[in-house]
Short mmCIF file of C-alpha atoms in Angstrom, two decimals:
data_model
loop_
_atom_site.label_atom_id
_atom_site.label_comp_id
_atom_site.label_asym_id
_atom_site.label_seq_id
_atom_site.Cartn_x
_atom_site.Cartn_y
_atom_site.Cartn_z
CA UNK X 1 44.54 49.13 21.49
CA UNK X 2 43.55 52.49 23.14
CA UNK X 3 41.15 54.17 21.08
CA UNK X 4 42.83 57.94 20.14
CA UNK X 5 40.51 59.90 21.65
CA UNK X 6 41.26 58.23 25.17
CA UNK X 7 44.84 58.75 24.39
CA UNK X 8 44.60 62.58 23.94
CA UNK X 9 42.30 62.63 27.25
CA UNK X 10 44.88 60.58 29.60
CA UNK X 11 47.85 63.29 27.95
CA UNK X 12 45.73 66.22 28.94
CA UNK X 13 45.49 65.14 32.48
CA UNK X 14 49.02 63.61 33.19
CA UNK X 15 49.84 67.97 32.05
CA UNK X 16 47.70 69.36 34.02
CA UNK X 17 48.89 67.42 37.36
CA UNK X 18 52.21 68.22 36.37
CA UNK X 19 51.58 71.67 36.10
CA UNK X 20 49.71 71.98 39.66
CA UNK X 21 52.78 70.10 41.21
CA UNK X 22 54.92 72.46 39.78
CA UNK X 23 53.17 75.42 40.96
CA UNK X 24 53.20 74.19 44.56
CA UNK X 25 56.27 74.11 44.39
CA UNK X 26 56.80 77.20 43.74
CA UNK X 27 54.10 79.65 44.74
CA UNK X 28 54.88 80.16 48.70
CA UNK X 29 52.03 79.32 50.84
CA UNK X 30 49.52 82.07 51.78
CA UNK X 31 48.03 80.77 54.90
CA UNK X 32 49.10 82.92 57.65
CA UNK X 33 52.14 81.50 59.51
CA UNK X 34 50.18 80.63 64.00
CA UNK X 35 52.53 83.26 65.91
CA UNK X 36 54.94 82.37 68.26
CA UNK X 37 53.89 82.66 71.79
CA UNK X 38 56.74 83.34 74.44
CA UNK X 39 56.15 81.19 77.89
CA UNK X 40 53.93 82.56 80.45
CA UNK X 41 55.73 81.03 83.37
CA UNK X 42 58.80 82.49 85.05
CA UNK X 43 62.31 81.06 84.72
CA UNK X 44 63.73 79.18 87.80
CA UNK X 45 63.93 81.10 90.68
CA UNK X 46 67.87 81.44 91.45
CA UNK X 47 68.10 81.37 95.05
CA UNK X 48 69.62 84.53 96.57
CA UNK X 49 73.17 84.78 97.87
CA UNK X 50 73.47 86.29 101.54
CA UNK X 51 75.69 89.39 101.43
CA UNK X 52 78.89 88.58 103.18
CA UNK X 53 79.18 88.90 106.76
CA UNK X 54 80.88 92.16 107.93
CA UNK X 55 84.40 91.60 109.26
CA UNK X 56 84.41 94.94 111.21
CA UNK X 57 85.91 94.95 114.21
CA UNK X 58 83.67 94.91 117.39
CA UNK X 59 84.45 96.53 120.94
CA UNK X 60 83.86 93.01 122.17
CA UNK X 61 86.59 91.76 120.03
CA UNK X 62 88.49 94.61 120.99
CA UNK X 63 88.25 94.33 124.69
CA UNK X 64 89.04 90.36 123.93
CA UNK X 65 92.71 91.22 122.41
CA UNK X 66 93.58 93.73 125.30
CA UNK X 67 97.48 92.45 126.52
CA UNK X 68 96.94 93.19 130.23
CA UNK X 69 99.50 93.17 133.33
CA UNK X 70 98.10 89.21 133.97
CA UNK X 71 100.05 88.73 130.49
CA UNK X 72 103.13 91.04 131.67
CA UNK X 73 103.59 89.55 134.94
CA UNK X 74 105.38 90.76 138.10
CA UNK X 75 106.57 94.05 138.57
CA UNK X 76 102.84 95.10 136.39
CA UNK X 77 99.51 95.69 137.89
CA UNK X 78 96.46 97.40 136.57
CA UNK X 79 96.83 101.26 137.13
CA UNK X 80 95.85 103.23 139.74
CA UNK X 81 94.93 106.31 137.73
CA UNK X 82 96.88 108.66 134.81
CA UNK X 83 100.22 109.62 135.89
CA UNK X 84 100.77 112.75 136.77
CA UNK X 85 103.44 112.87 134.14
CA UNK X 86 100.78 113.30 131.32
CA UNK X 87 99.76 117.03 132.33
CA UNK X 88 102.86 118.07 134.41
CA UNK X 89 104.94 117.39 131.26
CA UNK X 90 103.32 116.18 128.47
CA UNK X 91 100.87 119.43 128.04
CA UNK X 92 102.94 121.49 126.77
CA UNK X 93 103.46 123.92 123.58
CA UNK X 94 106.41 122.99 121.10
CA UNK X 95 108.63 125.66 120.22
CA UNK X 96 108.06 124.26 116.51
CA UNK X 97 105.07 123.79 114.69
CA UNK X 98 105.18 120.35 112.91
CA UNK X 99 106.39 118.79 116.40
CA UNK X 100 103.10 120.09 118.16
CA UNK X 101 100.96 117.52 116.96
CA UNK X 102 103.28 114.61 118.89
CA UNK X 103 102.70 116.03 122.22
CA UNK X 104 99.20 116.45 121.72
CA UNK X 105 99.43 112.95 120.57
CA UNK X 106 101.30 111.35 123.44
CA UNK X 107 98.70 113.70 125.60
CA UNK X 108 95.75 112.48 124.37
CA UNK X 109 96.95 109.20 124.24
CA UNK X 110 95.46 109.20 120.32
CA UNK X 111 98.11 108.49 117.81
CA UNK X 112 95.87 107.46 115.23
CA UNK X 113 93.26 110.55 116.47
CA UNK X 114 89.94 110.90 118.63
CA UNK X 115 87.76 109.14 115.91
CA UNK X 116 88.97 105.73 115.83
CA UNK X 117 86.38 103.59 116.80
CA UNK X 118 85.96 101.14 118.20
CA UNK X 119 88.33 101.31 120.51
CA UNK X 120 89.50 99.49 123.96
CA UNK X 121 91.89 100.80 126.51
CA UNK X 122 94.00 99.40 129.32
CA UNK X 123 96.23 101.16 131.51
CA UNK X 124 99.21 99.16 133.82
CA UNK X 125 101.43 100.69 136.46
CA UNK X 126 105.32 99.34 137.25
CA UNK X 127 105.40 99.05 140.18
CA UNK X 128 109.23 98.62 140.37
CA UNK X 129 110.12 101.30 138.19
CA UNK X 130 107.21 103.44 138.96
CA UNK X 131 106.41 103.53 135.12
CA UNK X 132 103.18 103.21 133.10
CA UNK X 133 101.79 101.43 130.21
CA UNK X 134 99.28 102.51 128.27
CA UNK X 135 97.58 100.15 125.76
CA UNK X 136 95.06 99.77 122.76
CA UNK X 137 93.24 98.22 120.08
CA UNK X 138 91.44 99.94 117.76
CA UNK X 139 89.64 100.14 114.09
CA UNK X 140 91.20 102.40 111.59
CA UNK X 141 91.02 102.05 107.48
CA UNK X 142 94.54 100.59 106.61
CA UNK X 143 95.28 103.44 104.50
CA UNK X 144 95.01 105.95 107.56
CA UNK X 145 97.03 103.42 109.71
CA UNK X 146 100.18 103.52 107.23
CA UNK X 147 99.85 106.90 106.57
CA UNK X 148 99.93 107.47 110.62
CA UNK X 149 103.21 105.14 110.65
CA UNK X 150 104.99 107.11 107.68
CA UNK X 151 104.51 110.05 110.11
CA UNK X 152 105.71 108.27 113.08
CA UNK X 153 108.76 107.06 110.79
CA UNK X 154 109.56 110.81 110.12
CA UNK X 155 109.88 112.19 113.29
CA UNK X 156 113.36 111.31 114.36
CA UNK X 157 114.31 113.79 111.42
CA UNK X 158 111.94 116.50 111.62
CA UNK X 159 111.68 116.44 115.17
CA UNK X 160 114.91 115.10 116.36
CA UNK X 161 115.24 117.79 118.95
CA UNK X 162 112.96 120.77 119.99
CA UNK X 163 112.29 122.74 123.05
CA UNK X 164 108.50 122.45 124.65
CA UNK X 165 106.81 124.27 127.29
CA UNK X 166 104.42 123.40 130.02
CA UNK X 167 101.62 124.60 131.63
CA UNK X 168 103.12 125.55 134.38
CA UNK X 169 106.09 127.35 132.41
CA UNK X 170 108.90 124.99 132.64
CA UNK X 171 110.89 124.14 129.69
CA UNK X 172 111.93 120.52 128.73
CA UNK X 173 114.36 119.64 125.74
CA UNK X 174 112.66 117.02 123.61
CA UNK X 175 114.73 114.28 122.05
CA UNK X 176 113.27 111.58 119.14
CA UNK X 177 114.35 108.41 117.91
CA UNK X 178 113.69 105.65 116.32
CA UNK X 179 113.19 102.04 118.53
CA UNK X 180 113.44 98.64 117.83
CA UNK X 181 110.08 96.88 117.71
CA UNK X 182 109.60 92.96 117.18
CA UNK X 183 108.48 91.91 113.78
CA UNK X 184 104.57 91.79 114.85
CA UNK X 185 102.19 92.57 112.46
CA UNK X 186 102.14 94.04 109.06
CA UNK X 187 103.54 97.66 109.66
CA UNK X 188 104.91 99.09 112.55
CA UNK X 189 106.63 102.00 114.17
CA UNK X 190 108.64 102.35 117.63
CA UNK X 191 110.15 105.59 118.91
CA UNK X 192 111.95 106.53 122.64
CA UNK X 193 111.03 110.01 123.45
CA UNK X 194 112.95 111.87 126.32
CA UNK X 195 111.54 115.00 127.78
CA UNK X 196 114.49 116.66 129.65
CA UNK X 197 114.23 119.65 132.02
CA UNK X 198 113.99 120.75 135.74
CA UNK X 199 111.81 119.62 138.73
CA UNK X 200 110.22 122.81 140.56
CA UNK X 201 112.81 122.42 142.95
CA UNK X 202 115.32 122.68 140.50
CA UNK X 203 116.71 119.21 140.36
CA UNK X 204 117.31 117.56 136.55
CA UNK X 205 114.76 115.42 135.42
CA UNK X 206 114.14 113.29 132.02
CA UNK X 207 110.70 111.56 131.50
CA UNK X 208 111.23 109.01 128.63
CA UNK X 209 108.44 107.29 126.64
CA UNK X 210 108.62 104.01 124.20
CA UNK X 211 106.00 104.64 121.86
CA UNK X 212 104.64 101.79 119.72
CA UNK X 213 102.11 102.01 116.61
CA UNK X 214 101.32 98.91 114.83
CA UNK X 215 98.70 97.71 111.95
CA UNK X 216 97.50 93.93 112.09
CA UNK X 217 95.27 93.57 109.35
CA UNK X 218 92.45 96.01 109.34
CA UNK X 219 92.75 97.62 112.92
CA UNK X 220 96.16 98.91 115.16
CA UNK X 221 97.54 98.18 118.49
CA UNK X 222 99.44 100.96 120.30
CA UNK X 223 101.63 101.26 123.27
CA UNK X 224 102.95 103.94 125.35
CA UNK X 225 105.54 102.91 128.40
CA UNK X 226 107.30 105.67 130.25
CA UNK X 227 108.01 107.18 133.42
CA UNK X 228 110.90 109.14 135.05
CA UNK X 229 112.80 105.97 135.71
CA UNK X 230 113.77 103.31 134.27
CA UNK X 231 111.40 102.22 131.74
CA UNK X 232 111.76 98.60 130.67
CA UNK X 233 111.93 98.47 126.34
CA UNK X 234 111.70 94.78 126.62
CA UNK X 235 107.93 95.27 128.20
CA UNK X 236 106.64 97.73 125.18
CA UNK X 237 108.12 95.03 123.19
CA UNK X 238 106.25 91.89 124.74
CA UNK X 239 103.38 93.66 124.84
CA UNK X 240 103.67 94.29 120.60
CA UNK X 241 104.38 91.05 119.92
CA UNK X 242 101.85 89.33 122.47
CA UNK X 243 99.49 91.51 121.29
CA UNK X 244 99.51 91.42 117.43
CA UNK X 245 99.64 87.56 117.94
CA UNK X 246 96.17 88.18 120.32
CA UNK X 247 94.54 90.56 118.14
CA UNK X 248 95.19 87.87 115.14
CA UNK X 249 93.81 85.20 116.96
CA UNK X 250 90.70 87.26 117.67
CA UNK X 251 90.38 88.46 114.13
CA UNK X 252 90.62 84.57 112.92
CA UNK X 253 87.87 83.51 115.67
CA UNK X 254 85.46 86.54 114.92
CA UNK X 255 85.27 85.18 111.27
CA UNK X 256 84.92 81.54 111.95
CA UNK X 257 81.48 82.55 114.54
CA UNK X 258 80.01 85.13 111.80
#
């Protein structure tokens, strides 16, 4: 039998280790918490991602998608200079404002204006028909291209006819329409242009002109064909088609090499 005394002893302790348990349980600790240290070394390094290559048009690309009289055949040949047809007739002051800016046009030979660039030229002569072709490619923001067509669109109505004036001070009648073009591209424009008056010697003469604007992609082909006899609208018309499908072909290649 356990004495008393050793009884009361043994109940005094089992309290107290109850009563420490009890408070660990519920006093938080006080030791300060180790702080949390971030990682010295860098993430993984994420390789970098070239910029795309430019798709710009180049003037060797432009050179490359030239139609020339090789792709015409017989009666063309490369040119033997401007006709005389562009300052004997084609300088010249409109009798109405808005129609100025198509002769200086088909003077300068710059539908879509002096800044396009790059830009690659090619001039063929008729020999048959003693006509000439003028042809390019060039780079021009699409925007500006359509915006050149929707012009070109309008001039059979607001310059279906007007009187012009040249240098020299002989007057020519100026006639505008519109002209069939193959479906070549993704915008185009085609107008015949007839410049009627008098030779100095008196004698009736008409220069007519195809015109031809068209956007392939980012950049624009145009053509000029005329002369003061006949001029052949099935040429302006191989040379749109044979040259949008060039000028693709080029564009598609370009990419592929960048």
């Amino acid at each position: 039998m356990t004495p008393p005394r050793a009884a009361a002893c043994a109940l005094a302790l089992c309290g107290l280790l109850a009563a420490t348990a009890c408070s660990a349980l519920s006093t938080p600790p006080t030791a300060p918490r180790p702080p949390i240290t971030r990682p010295t070394s860098a993430p993984p390094h994420s390789p970098k991602t070239s910029a795309a290559p430019s798709s710009a048009l180049t003037e060797a690309m432009a050179q490359a998608a030239l139609v020339t009289d090789v792709d015409l055949g017989e009666p063309w040949t490369p040119t033997h200079g401007v006709a005389t047809w562009h300052d004997g007739v084609l300088k010249a002051k409109a009798d109405r404002r808005e129609c100025q800016r198509l002769l200086d046009a088909l003077y300068a030979d710059e539908l879509f204006g002096a800044d396009a660039e790059p830009r690659a030229v090619v001039g063929m002569d008729d020999e048959w028909n003693k006509a000439q072709m003028r042809y390019q490619v060039l780079a021009r923001p699409p925007a500006e291209i359509d915006k050149t067509l929707a012009w070109l669109k309008g001039l059979p109505r607001t310059c279906a006819q007007f009187g012009a004036t040249t240098t020299t001070g002989a007057v020519f009648g100026v006639q505008v329409t519109e002209a069939p073009l193959p479906e070549a591209g993704n915008a185009r424009q085609g107008l015949r242009v007839w410049l009627t008056g008098q030779t100095p010697d008196g004698e009736p003469t008409t220069l007519t002109l195809d015109v031809a604007a068209v956007r392939v992609g980012e950049d624009a082909i145009t053509v000029t064909n005329g002369g003061f006899g006949d001029v052949q609208t099935e040429a302006t018309q191989t040379a749109v088609q044979l040259g949008a499908e060039r000028l693709t072909e080029i564009r598609k290649q370009g990419r592929v090499e960048i």
